[in-house]
Coordinates of C-alpha atoms in Angstrom, one line a residue:
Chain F
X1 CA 0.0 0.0 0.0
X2 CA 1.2 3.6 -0.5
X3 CA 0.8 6.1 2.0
X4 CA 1.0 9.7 2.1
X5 CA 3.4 11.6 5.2
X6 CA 2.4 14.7 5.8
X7 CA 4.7 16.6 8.1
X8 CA 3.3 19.6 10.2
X9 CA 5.1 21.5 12.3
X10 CA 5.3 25.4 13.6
X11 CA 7.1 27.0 11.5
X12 CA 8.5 29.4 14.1
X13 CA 10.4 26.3 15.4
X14 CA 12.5 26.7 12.1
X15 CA 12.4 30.4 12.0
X16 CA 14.2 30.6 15.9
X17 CA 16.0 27.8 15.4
X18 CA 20.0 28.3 15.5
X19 CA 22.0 27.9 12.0
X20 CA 23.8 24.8 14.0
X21 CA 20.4 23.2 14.5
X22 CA 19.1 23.8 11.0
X23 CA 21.6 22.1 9.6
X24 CA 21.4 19.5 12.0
X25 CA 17.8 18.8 11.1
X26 CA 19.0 18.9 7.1
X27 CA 21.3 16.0 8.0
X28 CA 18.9 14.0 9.7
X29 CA 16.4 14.7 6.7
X30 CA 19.1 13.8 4.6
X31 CA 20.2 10.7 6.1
X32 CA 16.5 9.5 6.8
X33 CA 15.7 9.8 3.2
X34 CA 18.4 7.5 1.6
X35 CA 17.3 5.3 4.4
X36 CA 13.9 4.8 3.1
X37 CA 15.4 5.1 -0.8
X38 CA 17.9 2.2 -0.2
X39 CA 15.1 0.0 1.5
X40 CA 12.6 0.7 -1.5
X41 CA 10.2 2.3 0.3
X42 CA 10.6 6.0 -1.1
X43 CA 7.8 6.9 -3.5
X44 CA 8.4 10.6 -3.8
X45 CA 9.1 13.8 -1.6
X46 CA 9.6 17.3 -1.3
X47 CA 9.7 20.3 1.8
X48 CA 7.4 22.9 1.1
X49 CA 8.1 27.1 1.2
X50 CA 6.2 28.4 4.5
X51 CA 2.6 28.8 4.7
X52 CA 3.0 32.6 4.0
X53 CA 3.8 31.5 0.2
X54 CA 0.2 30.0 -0.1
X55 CA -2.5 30.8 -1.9
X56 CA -6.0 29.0 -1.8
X57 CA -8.4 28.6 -4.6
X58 CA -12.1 28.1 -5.1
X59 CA -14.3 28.0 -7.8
X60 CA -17.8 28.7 -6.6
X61 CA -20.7 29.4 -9.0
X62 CA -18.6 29.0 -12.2
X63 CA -15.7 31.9 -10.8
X64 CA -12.6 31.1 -9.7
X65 CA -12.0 33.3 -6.0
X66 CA -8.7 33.1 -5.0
X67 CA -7.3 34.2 -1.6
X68 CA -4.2 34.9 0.6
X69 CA -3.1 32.0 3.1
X70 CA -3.9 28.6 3.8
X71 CA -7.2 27.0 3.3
X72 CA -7.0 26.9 7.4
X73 CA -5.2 29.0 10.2
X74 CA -3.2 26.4 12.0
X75 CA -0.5 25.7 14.9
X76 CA 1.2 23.2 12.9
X77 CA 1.8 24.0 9.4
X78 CA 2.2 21.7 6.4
X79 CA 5.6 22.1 5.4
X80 CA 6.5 19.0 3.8
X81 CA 5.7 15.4 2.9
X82 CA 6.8 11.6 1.5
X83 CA 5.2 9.0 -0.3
X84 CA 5.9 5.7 0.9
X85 CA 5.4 2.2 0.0
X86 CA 5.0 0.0 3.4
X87 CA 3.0 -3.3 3.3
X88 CA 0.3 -1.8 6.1
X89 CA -0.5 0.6 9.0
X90 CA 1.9 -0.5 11.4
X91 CA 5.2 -0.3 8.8
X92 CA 3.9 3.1 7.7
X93 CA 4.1 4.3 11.7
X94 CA 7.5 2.8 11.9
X95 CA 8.3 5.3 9.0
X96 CA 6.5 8.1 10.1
X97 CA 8.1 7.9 13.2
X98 CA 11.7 8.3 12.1
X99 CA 11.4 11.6 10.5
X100 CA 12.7 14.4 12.4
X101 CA 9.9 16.6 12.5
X102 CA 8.3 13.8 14.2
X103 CA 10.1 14.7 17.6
X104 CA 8.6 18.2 17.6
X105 CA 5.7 18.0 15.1
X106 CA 3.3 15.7 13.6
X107 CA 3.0 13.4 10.9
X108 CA -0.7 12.7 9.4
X109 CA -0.3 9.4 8.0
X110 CA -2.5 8.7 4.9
X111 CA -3.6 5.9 3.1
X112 CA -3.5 6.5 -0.7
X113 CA -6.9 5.5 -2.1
X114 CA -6.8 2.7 -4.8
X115 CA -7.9 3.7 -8.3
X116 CA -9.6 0.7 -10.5
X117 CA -7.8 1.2 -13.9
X118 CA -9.0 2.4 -16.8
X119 CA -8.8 -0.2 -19.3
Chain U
X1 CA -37.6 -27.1 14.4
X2 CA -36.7 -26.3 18.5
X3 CA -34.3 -29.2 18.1
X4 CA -32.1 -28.0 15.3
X5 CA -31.8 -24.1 16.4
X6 CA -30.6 -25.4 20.1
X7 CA -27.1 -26.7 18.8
X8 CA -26.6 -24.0 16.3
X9 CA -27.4 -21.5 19.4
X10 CA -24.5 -23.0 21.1
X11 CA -22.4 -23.4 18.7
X12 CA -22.5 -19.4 17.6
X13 CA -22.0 -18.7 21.4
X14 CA -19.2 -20.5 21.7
X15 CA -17.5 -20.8 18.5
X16 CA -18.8 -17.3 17.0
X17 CA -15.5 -15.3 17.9
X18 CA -13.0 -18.1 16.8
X19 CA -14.6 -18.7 13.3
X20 CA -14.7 -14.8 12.4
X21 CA -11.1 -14.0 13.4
X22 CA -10.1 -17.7 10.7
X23 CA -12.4 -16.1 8.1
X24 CA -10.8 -12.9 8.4
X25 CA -7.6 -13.9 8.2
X26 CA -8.9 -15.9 4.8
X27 CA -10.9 -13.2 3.6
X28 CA -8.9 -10.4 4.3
X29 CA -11.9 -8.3 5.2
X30 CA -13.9 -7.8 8.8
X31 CA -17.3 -6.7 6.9
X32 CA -17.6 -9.6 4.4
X33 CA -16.1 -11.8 7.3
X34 CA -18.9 -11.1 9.1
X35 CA -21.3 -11.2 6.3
X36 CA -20.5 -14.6 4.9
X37 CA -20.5 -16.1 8.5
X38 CA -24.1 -14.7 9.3
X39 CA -24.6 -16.4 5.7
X40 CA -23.3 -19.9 7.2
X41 CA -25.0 -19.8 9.9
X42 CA -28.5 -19.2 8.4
X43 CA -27.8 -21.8 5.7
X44 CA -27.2 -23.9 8.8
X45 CA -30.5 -23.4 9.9
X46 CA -32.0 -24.5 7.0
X47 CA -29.8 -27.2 5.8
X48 CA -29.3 -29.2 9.6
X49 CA -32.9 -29.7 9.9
X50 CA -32.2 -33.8 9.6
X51 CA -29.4 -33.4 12.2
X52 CA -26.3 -31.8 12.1
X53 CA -22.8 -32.4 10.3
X54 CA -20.2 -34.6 12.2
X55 CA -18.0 -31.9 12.2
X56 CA -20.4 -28.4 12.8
X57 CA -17.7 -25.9 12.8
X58 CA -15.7 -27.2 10.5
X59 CA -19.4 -26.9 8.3
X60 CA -19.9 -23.7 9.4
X61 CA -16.6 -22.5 8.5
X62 CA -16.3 -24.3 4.9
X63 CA -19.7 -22.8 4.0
X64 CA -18.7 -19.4 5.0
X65 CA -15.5 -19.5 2.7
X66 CA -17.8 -20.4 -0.3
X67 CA -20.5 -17.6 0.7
X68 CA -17.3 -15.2 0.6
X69 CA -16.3 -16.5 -2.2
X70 CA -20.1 -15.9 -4.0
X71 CA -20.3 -11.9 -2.2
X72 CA -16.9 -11.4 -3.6
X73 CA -17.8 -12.6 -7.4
X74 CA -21.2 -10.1 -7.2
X75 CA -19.3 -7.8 -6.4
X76 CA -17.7 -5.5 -9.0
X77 CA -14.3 -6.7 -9.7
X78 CA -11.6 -4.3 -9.1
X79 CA -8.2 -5.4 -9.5
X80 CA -7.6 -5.7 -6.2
X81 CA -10.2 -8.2 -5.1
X82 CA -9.9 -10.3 -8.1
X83 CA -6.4 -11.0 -6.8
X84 CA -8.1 -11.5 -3.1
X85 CA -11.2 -14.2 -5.1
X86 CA -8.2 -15.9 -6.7
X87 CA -6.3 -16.5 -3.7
X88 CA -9.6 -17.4 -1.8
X89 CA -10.2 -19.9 -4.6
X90 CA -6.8 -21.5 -4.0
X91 CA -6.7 -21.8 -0.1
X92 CA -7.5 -24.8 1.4
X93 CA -7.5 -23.4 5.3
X94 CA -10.5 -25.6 6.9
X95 CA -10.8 -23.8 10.3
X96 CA -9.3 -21.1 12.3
X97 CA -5.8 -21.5 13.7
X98 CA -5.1 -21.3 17.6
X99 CA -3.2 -17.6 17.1
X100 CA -6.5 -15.9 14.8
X101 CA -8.4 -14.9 17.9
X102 CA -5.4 -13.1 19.1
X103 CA -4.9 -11.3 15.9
X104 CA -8.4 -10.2 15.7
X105 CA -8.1 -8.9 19.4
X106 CA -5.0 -6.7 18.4
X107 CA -6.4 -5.4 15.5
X108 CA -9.8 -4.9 17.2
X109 CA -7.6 -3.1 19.5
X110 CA -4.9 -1.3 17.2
X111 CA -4.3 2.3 18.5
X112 CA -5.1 3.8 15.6
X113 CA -8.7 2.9 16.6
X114 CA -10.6 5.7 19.0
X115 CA -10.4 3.6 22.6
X116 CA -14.4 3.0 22.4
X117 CA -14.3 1.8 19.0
X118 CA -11.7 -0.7 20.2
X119 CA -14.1 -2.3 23.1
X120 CA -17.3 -2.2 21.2
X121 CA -15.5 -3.9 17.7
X122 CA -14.1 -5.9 20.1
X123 CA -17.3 -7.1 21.4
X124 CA -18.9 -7.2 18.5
X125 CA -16.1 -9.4 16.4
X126 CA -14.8 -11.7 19.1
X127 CA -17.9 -12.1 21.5
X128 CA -20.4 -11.7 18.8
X129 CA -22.8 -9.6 20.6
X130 CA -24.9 -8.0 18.9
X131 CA -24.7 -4.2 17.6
X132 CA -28.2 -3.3 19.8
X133 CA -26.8 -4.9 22.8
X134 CA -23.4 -2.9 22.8
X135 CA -25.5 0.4 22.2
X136 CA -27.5 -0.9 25.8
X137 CA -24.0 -1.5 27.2
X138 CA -23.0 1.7 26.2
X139 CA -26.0 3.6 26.7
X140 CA -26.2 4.9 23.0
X141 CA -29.0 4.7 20.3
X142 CA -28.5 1.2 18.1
X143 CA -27.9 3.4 14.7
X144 CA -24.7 5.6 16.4
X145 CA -23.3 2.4 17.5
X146 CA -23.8 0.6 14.0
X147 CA -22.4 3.6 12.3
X148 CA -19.3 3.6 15.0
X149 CA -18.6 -0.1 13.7
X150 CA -18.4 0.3 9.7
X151 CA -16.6 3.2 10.5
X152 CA -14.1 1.1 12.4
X153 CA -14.2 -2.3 9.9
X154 CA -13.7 0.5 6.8
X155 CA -10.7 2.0 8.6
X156 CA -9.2 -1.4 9.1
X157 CA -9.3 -2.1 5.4
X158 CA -8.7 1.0 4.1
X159 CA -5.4 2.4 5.8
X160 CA -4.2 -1.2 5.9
X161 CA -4.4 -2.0 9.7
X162 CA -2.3 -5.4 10.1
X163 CA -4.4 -8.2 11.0
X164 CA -1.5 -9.6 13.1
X165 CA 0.2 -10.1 16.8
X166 CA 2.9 -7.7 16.8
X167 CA 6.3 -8.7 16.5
X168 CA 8.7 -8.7 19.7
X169 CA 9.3 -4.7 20.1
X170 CA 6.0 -3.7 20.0
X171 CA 4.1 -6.0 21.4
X172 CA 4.3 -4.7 25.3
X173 CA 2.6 -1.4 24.3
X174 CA -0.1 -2.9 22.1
X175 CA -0.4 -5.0 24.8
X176 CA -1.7 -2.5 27.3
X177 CA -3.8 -1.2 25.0
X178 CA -5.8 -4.7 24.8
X179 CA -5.7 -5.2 28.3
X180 CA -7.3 -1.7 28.9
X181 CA -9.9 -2.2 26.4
X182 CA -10.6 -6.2 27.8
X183 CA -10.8 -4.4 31.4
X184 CA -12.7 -1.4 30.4
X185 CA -15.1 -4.4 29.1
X186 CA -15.3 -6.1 32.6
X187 CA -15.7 -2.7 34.5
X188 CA -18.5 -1.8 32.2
X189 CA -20.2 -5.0 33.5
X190 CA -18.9 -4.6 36.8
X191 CA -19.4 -1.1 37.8
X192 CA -22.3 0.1 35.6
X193 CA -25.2 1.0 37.5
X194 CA -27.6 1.2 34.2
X195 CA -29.1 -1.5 32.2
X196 CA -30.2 -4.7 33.3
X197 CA -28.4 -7.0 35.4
X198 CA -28.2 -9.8 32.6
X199 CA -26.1 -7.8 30.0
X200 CA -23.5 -6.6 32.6
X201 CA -23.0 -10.2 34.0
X202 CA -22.5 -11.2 30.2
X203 CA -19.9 -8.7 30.2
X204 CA -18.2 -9.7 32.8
X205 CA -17.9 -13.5 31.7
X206 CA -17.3 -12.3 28.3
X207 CA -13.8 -10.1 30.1
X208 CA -12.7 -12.6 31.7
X209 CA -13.3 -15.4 28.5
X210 CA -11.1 -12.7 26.5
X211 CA -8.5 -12.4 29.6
X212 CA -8.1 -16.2 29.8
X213 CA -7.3 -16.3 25.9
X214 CA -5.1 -13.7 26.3
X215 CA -3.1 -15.6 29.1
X216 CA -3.4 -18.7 26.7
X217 CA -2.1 -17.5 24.2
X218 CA 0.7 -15.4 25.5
X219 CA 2.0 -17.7 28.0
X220 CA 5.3 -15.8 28.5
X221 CA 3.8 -12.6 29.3
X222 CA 3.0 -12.0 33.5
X223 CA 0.7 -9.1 32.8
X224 CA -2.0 -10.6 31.2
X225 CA -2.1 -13.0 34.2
X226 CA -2.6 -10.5 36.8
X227 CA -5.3 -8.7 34.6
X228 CA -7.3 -12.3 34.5
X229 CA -6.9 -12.5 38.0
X230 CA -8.1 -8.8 39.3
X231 CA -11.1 -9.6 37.0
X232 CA -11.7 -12.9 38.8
X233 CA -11.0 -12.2 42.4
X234 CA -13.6 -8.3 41.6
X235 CA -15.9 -11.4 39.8
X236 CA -15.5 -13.2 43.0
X237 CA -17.7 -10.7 45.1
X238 CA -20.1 -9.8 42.4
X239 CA -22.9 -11.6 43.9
X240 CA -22.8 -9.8 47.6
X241 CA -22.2 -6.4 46.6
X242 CA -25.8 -4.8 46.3
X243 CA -28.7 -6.2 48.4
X244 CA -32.0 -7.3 47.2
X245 CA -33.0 -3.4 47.2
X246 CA -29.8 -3.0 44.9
X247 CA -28.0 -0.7 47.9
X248 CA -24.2 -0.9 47.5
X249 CA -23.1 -3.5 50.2
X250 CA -19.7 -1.9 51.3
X251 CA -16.9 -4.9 51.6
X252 CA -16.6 -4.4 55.3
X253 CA -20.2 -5.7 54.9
X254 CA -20.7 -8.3 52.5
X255 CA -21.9 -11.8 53.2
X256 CA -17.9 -13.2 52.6
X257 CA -19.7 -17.1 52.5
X258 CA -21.3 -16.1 49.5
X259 CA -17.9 -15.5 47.8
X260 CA -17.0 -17.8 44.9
X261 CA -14.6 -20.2 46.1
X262 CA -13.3 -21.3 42.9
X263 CA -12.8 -18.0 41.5
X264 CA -11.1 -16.7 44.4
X265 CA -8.6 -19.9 44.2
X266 CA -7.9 -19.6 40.5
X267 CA -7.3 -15.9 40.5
X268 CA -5.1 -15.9 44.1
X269 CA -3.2 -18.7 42.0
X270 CA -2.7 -15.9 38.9
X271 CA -1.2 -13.2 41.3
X272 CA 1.1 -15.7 42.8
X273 CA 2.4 -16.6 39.4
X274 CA 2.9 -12.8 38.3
X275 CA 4.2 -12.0 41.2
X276 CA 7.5 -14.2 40.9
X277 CA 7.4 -13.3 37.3
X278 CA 10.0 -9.9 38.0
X279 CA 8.4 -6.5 38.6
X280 CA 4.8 -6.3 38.9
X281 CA 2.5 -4.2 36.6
X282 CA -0.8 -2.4 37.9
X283 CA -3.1 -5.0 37.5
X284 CA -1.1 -8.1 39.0
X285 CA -0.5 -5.1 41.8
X286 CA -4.5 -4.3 41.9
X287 CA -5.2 -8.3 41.4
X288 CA -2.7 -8.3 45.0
X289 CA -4.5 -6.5 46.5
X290 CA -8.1 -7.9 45.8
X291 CA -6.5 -11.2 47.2
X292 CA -5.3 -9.8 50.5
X293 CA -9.3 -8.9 50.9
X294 CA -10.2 -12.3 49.4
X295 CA -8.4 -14.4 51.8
X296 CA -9.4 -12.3 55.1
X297 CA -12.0 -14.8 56.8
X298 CA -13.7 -11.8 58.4
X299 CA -13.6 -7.8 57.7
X300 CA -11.3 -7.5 61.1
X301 CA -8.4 -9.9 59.9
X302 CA -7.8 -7.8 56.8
X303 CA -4.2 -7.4 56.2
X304 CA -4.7 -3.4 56.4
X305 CA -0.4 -2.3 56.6
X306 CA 0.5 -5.2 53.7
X307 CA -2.7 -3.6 51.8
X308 CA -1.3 0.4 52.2
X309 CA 2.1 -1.0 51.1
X310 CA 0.8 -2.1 48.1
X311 CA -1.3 1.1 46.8
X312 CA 2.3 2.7 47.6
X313 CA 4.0 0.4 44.7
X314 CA 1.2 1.0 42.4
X315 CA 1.3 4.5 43.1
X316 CA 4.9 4.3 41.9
X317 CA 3.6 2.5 39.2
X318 CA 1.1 4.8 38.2
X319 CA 0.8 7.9 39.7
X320 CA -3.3 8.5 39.6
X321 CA -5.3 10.6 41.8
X322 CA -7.9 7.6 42.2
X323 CA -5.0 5.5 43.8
X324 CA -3.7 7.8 45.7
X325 CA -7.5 8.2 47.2
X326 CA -7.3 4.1 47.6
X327 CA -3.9 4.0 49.3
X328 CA -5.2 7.2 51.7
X329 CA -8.1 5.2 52.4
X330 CA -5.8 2.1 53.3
X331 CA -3.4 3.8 55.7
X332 CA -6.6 5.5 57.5
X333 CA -7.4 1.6 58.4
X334 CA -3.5 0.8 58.8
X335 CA -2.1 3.9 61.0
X336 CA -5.2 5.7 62.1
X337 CA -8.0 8.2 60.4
X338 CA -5.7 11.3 61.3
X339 CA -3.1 9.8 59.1
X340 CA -5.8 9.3 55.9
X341 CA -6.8 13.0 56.8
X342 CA -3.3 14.2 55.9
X343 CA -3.3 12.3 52.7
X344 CA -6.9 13.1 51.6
X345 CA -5.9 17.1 52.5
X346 CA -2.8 16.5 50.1
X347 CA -5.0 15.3 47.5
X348 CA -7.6 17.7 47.4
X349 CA -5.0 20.8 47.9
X350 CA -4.1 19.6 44.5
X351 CA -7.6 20.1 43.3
X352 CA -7.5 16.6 41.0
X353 CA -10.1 15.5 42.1
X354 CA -12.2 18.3 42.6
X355 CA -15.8 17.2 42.1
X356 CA -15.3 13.2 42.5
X357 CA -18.1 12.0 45.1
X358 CA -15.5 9.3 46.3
X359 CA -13.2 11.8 47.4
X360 CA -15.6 13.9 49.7
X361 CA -16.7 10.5 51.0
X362 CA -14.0 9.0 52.5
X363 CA -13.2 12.2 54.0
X364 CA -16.6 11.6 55.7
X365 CA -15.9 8.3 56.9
X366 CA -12.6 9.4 58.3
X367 CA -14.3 12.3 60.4
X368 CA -17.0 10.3 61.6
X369 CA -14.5 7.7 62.4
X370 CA -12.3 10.1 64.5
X371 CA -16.0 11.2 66.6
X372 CA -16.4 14.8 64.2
X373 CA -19.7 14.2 63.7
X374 CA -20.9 17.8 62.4
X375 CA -17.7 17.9 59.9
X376 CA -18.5 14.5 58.7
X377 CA -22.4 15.6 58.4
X378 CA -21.1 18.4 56.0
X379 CA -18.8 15.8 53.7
X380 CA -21.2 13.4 54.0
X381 CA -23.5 16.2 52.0
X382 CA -21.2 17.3 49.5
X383 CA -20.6 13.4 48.7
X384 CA -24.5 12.8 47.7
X385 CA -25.0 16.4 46.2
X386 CA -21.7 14.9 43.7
X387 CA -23.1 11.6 43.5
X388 CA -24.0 10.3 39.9
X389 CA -26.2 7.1 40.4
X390 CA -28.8 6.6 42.7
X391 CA -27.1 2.8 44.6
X392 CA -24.7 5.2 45.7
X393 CA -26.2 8.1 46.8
X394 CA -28.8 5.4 48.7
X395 CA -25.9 4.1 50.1
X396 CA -24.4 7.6 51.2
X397 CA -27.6 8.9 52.4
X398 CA -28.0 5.6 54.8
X399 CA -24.3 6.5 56.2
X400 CA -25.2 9.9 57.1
X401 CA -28.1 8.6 58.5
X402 CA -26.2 6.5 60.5
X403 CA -24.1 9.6 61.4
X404 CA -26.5 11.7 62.7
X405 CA -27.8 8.9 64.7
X406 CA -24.5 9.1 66.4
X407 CA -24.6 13.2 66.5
X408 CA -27.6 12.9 69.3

């Protein structure tokens, strides 16, 4: 099964941290992702730029009204995520559980819905 | 027609749990599990009217691998449950195995569940009771509960909870959550004060039948032991704990020669086995504890300092306000009410348990105890004004009855 990561944490964390800790975290990140590439279970991933890049969009009655912000003012803030392949729930955890922001954040663990194929 | 529905009565009480957690494992799905079973056991009803199979549950099970097996191919055929029909086609399992029960009880259980979806999927799955008579349990309307439980079988399937025991590292802290919900079970039957008498004693048998397969099939683990033996030695008492107008009987009270015997053996048996297993847990602690009361002949010989010196492990154990209120209570009777006056000041200082009708009557007791009568009057008040269910504030309004008989 695939499941998505999605990593929230405040994003104040990042903006107080010390230069020494950022690139702490960046080696972590780094070291936890070719972890889950060599063991096949990297799908895809990316971090995201802050919340105060994001722009929300909605089309309602046939117009498109776009706004400032996230869809929802929260404490924790999306700021990045991973696809991973893991054969159920409790692998997925085991994987959630390793990434960094997971000491000081939160990782929403999602299952990817199957798709029947077209054929 | 009396004749055929007796055995296949028994055999859904008594096999209903084992045969669902084989099929799921089979069919790889809780809903049509439970489907295809309900469909076996209704063709069984028809089909066993000129007696039944030499082998019933092996019959039972066989038919409800085919009725999968027919669901699945009306179904529309996505990819991924033609692969699921094919392998169903192939296997040739022809009952449950010893370990499927256990794997349905840690998936019913799997924290990813809410905690009170966890006890009523697992009553509904491995005890097969019904969904209306976990809403009566539970005190809420049939339709919430139903919807509760798809809920719960849809999030099994769909974010791939593991229909497994859990290996080595993780199995302690699954564990406890299995234990809590198996105990939350018996002290819904034990301590609920609604419904009728009939469903909560089904609970509690139905605890302790879940306890006991948990100690089977985990033989290595101690805590599981001393949670089957706090359930039995509370079990033990059941009987003598309300009279015939349903007023709480306090322990200091109860009619000791009506306690079960067996069950007081059995589960004094479990402690002592826990106990030597290395450092206890809470419940082979608690289970300790209920013994000591179990084996005192009479109120009086209670072993009152060796009872204190217990709440003061668990308390290290698990730090709660409710057992520091127990282990206040326990020195009061050990060293003296001024003594269980300190502690119970401490506690409510701290404001934990502000509002808790338990607190405010011990606190009564221990006053009245120590001759205050007019302070103890007062507690006595605040206790029935926080009670919540009428046996206890009956029971509280007779003490301060008694109290004020003793003002004069």
């Amino acid at each position: 099964m695939q499941y998505l990561l999605l990593i929230y944490r405040d994003e104040k964390l990042a903006e107080k941290a010390a230069p020494s800790d950022l690139e702490t975290m960046m080696k972590e990140y780094g070291e936890f992702t070719q972890g889950i590439v060599k063991s096949g279970q990297f799908r895809a991933g990316d971090a995201l730029q802050p919340i105060r890049t994001a722009t929300t969009v909605r089309v309602r009655e046939g117009k498109a009204v776009t706004t400032d912000g996230p869809f929802a003012e929260t404490k924790e803030q999306l700021g990045g995520y991973y696809m991973v392949e893991a054969k159920d729930l409790d692998e997925a955890i085991r994987i959630a559980a390793r990434i960094p922001s997971a000491r000081d954040g939160s990782i929403e663990i999602r299952p990817v819905r199957p798709m029947p194929k077209a054929s | 027609m009396r004749s055929i529905s007796m055995p296949i009565d028994r055999l859904y009480r008594s096999e209903y749990g084992r045969l669902l957690a084989g099929l799921i494992r089979v069919v790889r799905d809780v809903q049509l599990a439970e489907d295809a079973l309900q469909d076996a056991f209704a063709a069984a009803v028809d089909q066993w009217r000129d007696g039944e199979p030499a082998t019933p549950a092996a019959w039972i099970f066989g038919t409800a691998r085919h009725k999968a097996i027919d669901r699945l191919r009306r179904r529309d055929l996505e990819a991924d449950r033609t692969r699921v029909l094919l392998d169903l086609e192939a296997d040739r399992t022809d009952g449950p195995s010893p370990e499927d029960p256990l794997r349905l009880l840690f998936t019913c259980c799997h924290p990813a569940l809410a905690p009170e979806v966890r006890v009523a999927l697992t009553l509904r799955t491995l005890s097969g009771l019904s969904t209306e008579e976990i809403a009566r349990a539970f005190l809420v309307p049939a339709a919430t509960m139903a919807q509760r439980l798809v809920r719960a079988k849809s999030k099994i399937r769909d974010a791939g909870i593991p229909y497994e025991v859990p290996d080595d590292d993780a199995l302690e802290e699954r564990l406890e959550g299995v234990m809590a919900a198996i105990y939350l079970v018996f002290n819904e039957g034990y301590s609920a004060t609604f419904g009728d008498a009939l469903v909560r004693r089904d609970l509690c048998s139905e605890a302790i039948r879940l306890g006991r397969l948990l100690v089977d099939l985990l033989p290595g683990s101690a805590d599981p032991r001393g949670l089957l033996a706090l359930m039995l030695l509370h079990d033990s008492r059941r009987d003598t704990r309300q009279d015939a107008n349903g007023t709480l009987v306090r322990l200091e009270d109860q009619d000791r020669s009506q306690w079960n015997r067996e069950q007081i053996a059995e589960g004094t048996e479990l402690v002592r086995v826990a106990l030597a297993a290395g450092p206890p847990g809470p419940y082979a602690l608690q289970a300790a504890i209920a013994a000591l009361h179990a084996e005192a002949a009479r109120a009086a010989d209670t072993d009152w300092p060796q009872i204190a010196a217990l709440y003061g492990i668990l308390y290290a154990v698990q730090p709660t306000p409710i057992v520091e209120l127990n282990r206040a209570v326990a020195v009061a009777m050990a060293d003296g009410p001024e003594r269980g006056l300190e502690l119970i000041d401490r506690l409510e200082t701290r404001g934990e348990l502000a509002g808790y009708h338990l607190v405010a009557a011990a606190r009564a007791d221990l006053l009245r105890r120590l001759g205050r009568r007019d302070e103890a009057r007062g507690a006595y008040l605040r206790a029935i004004g926080l009670a919540t269910n009428e046996a206890e504030r009956r029971f509280l309004e007779a003490r301060l009855r008694e109290n004020d008989g003793e003002r004069k």
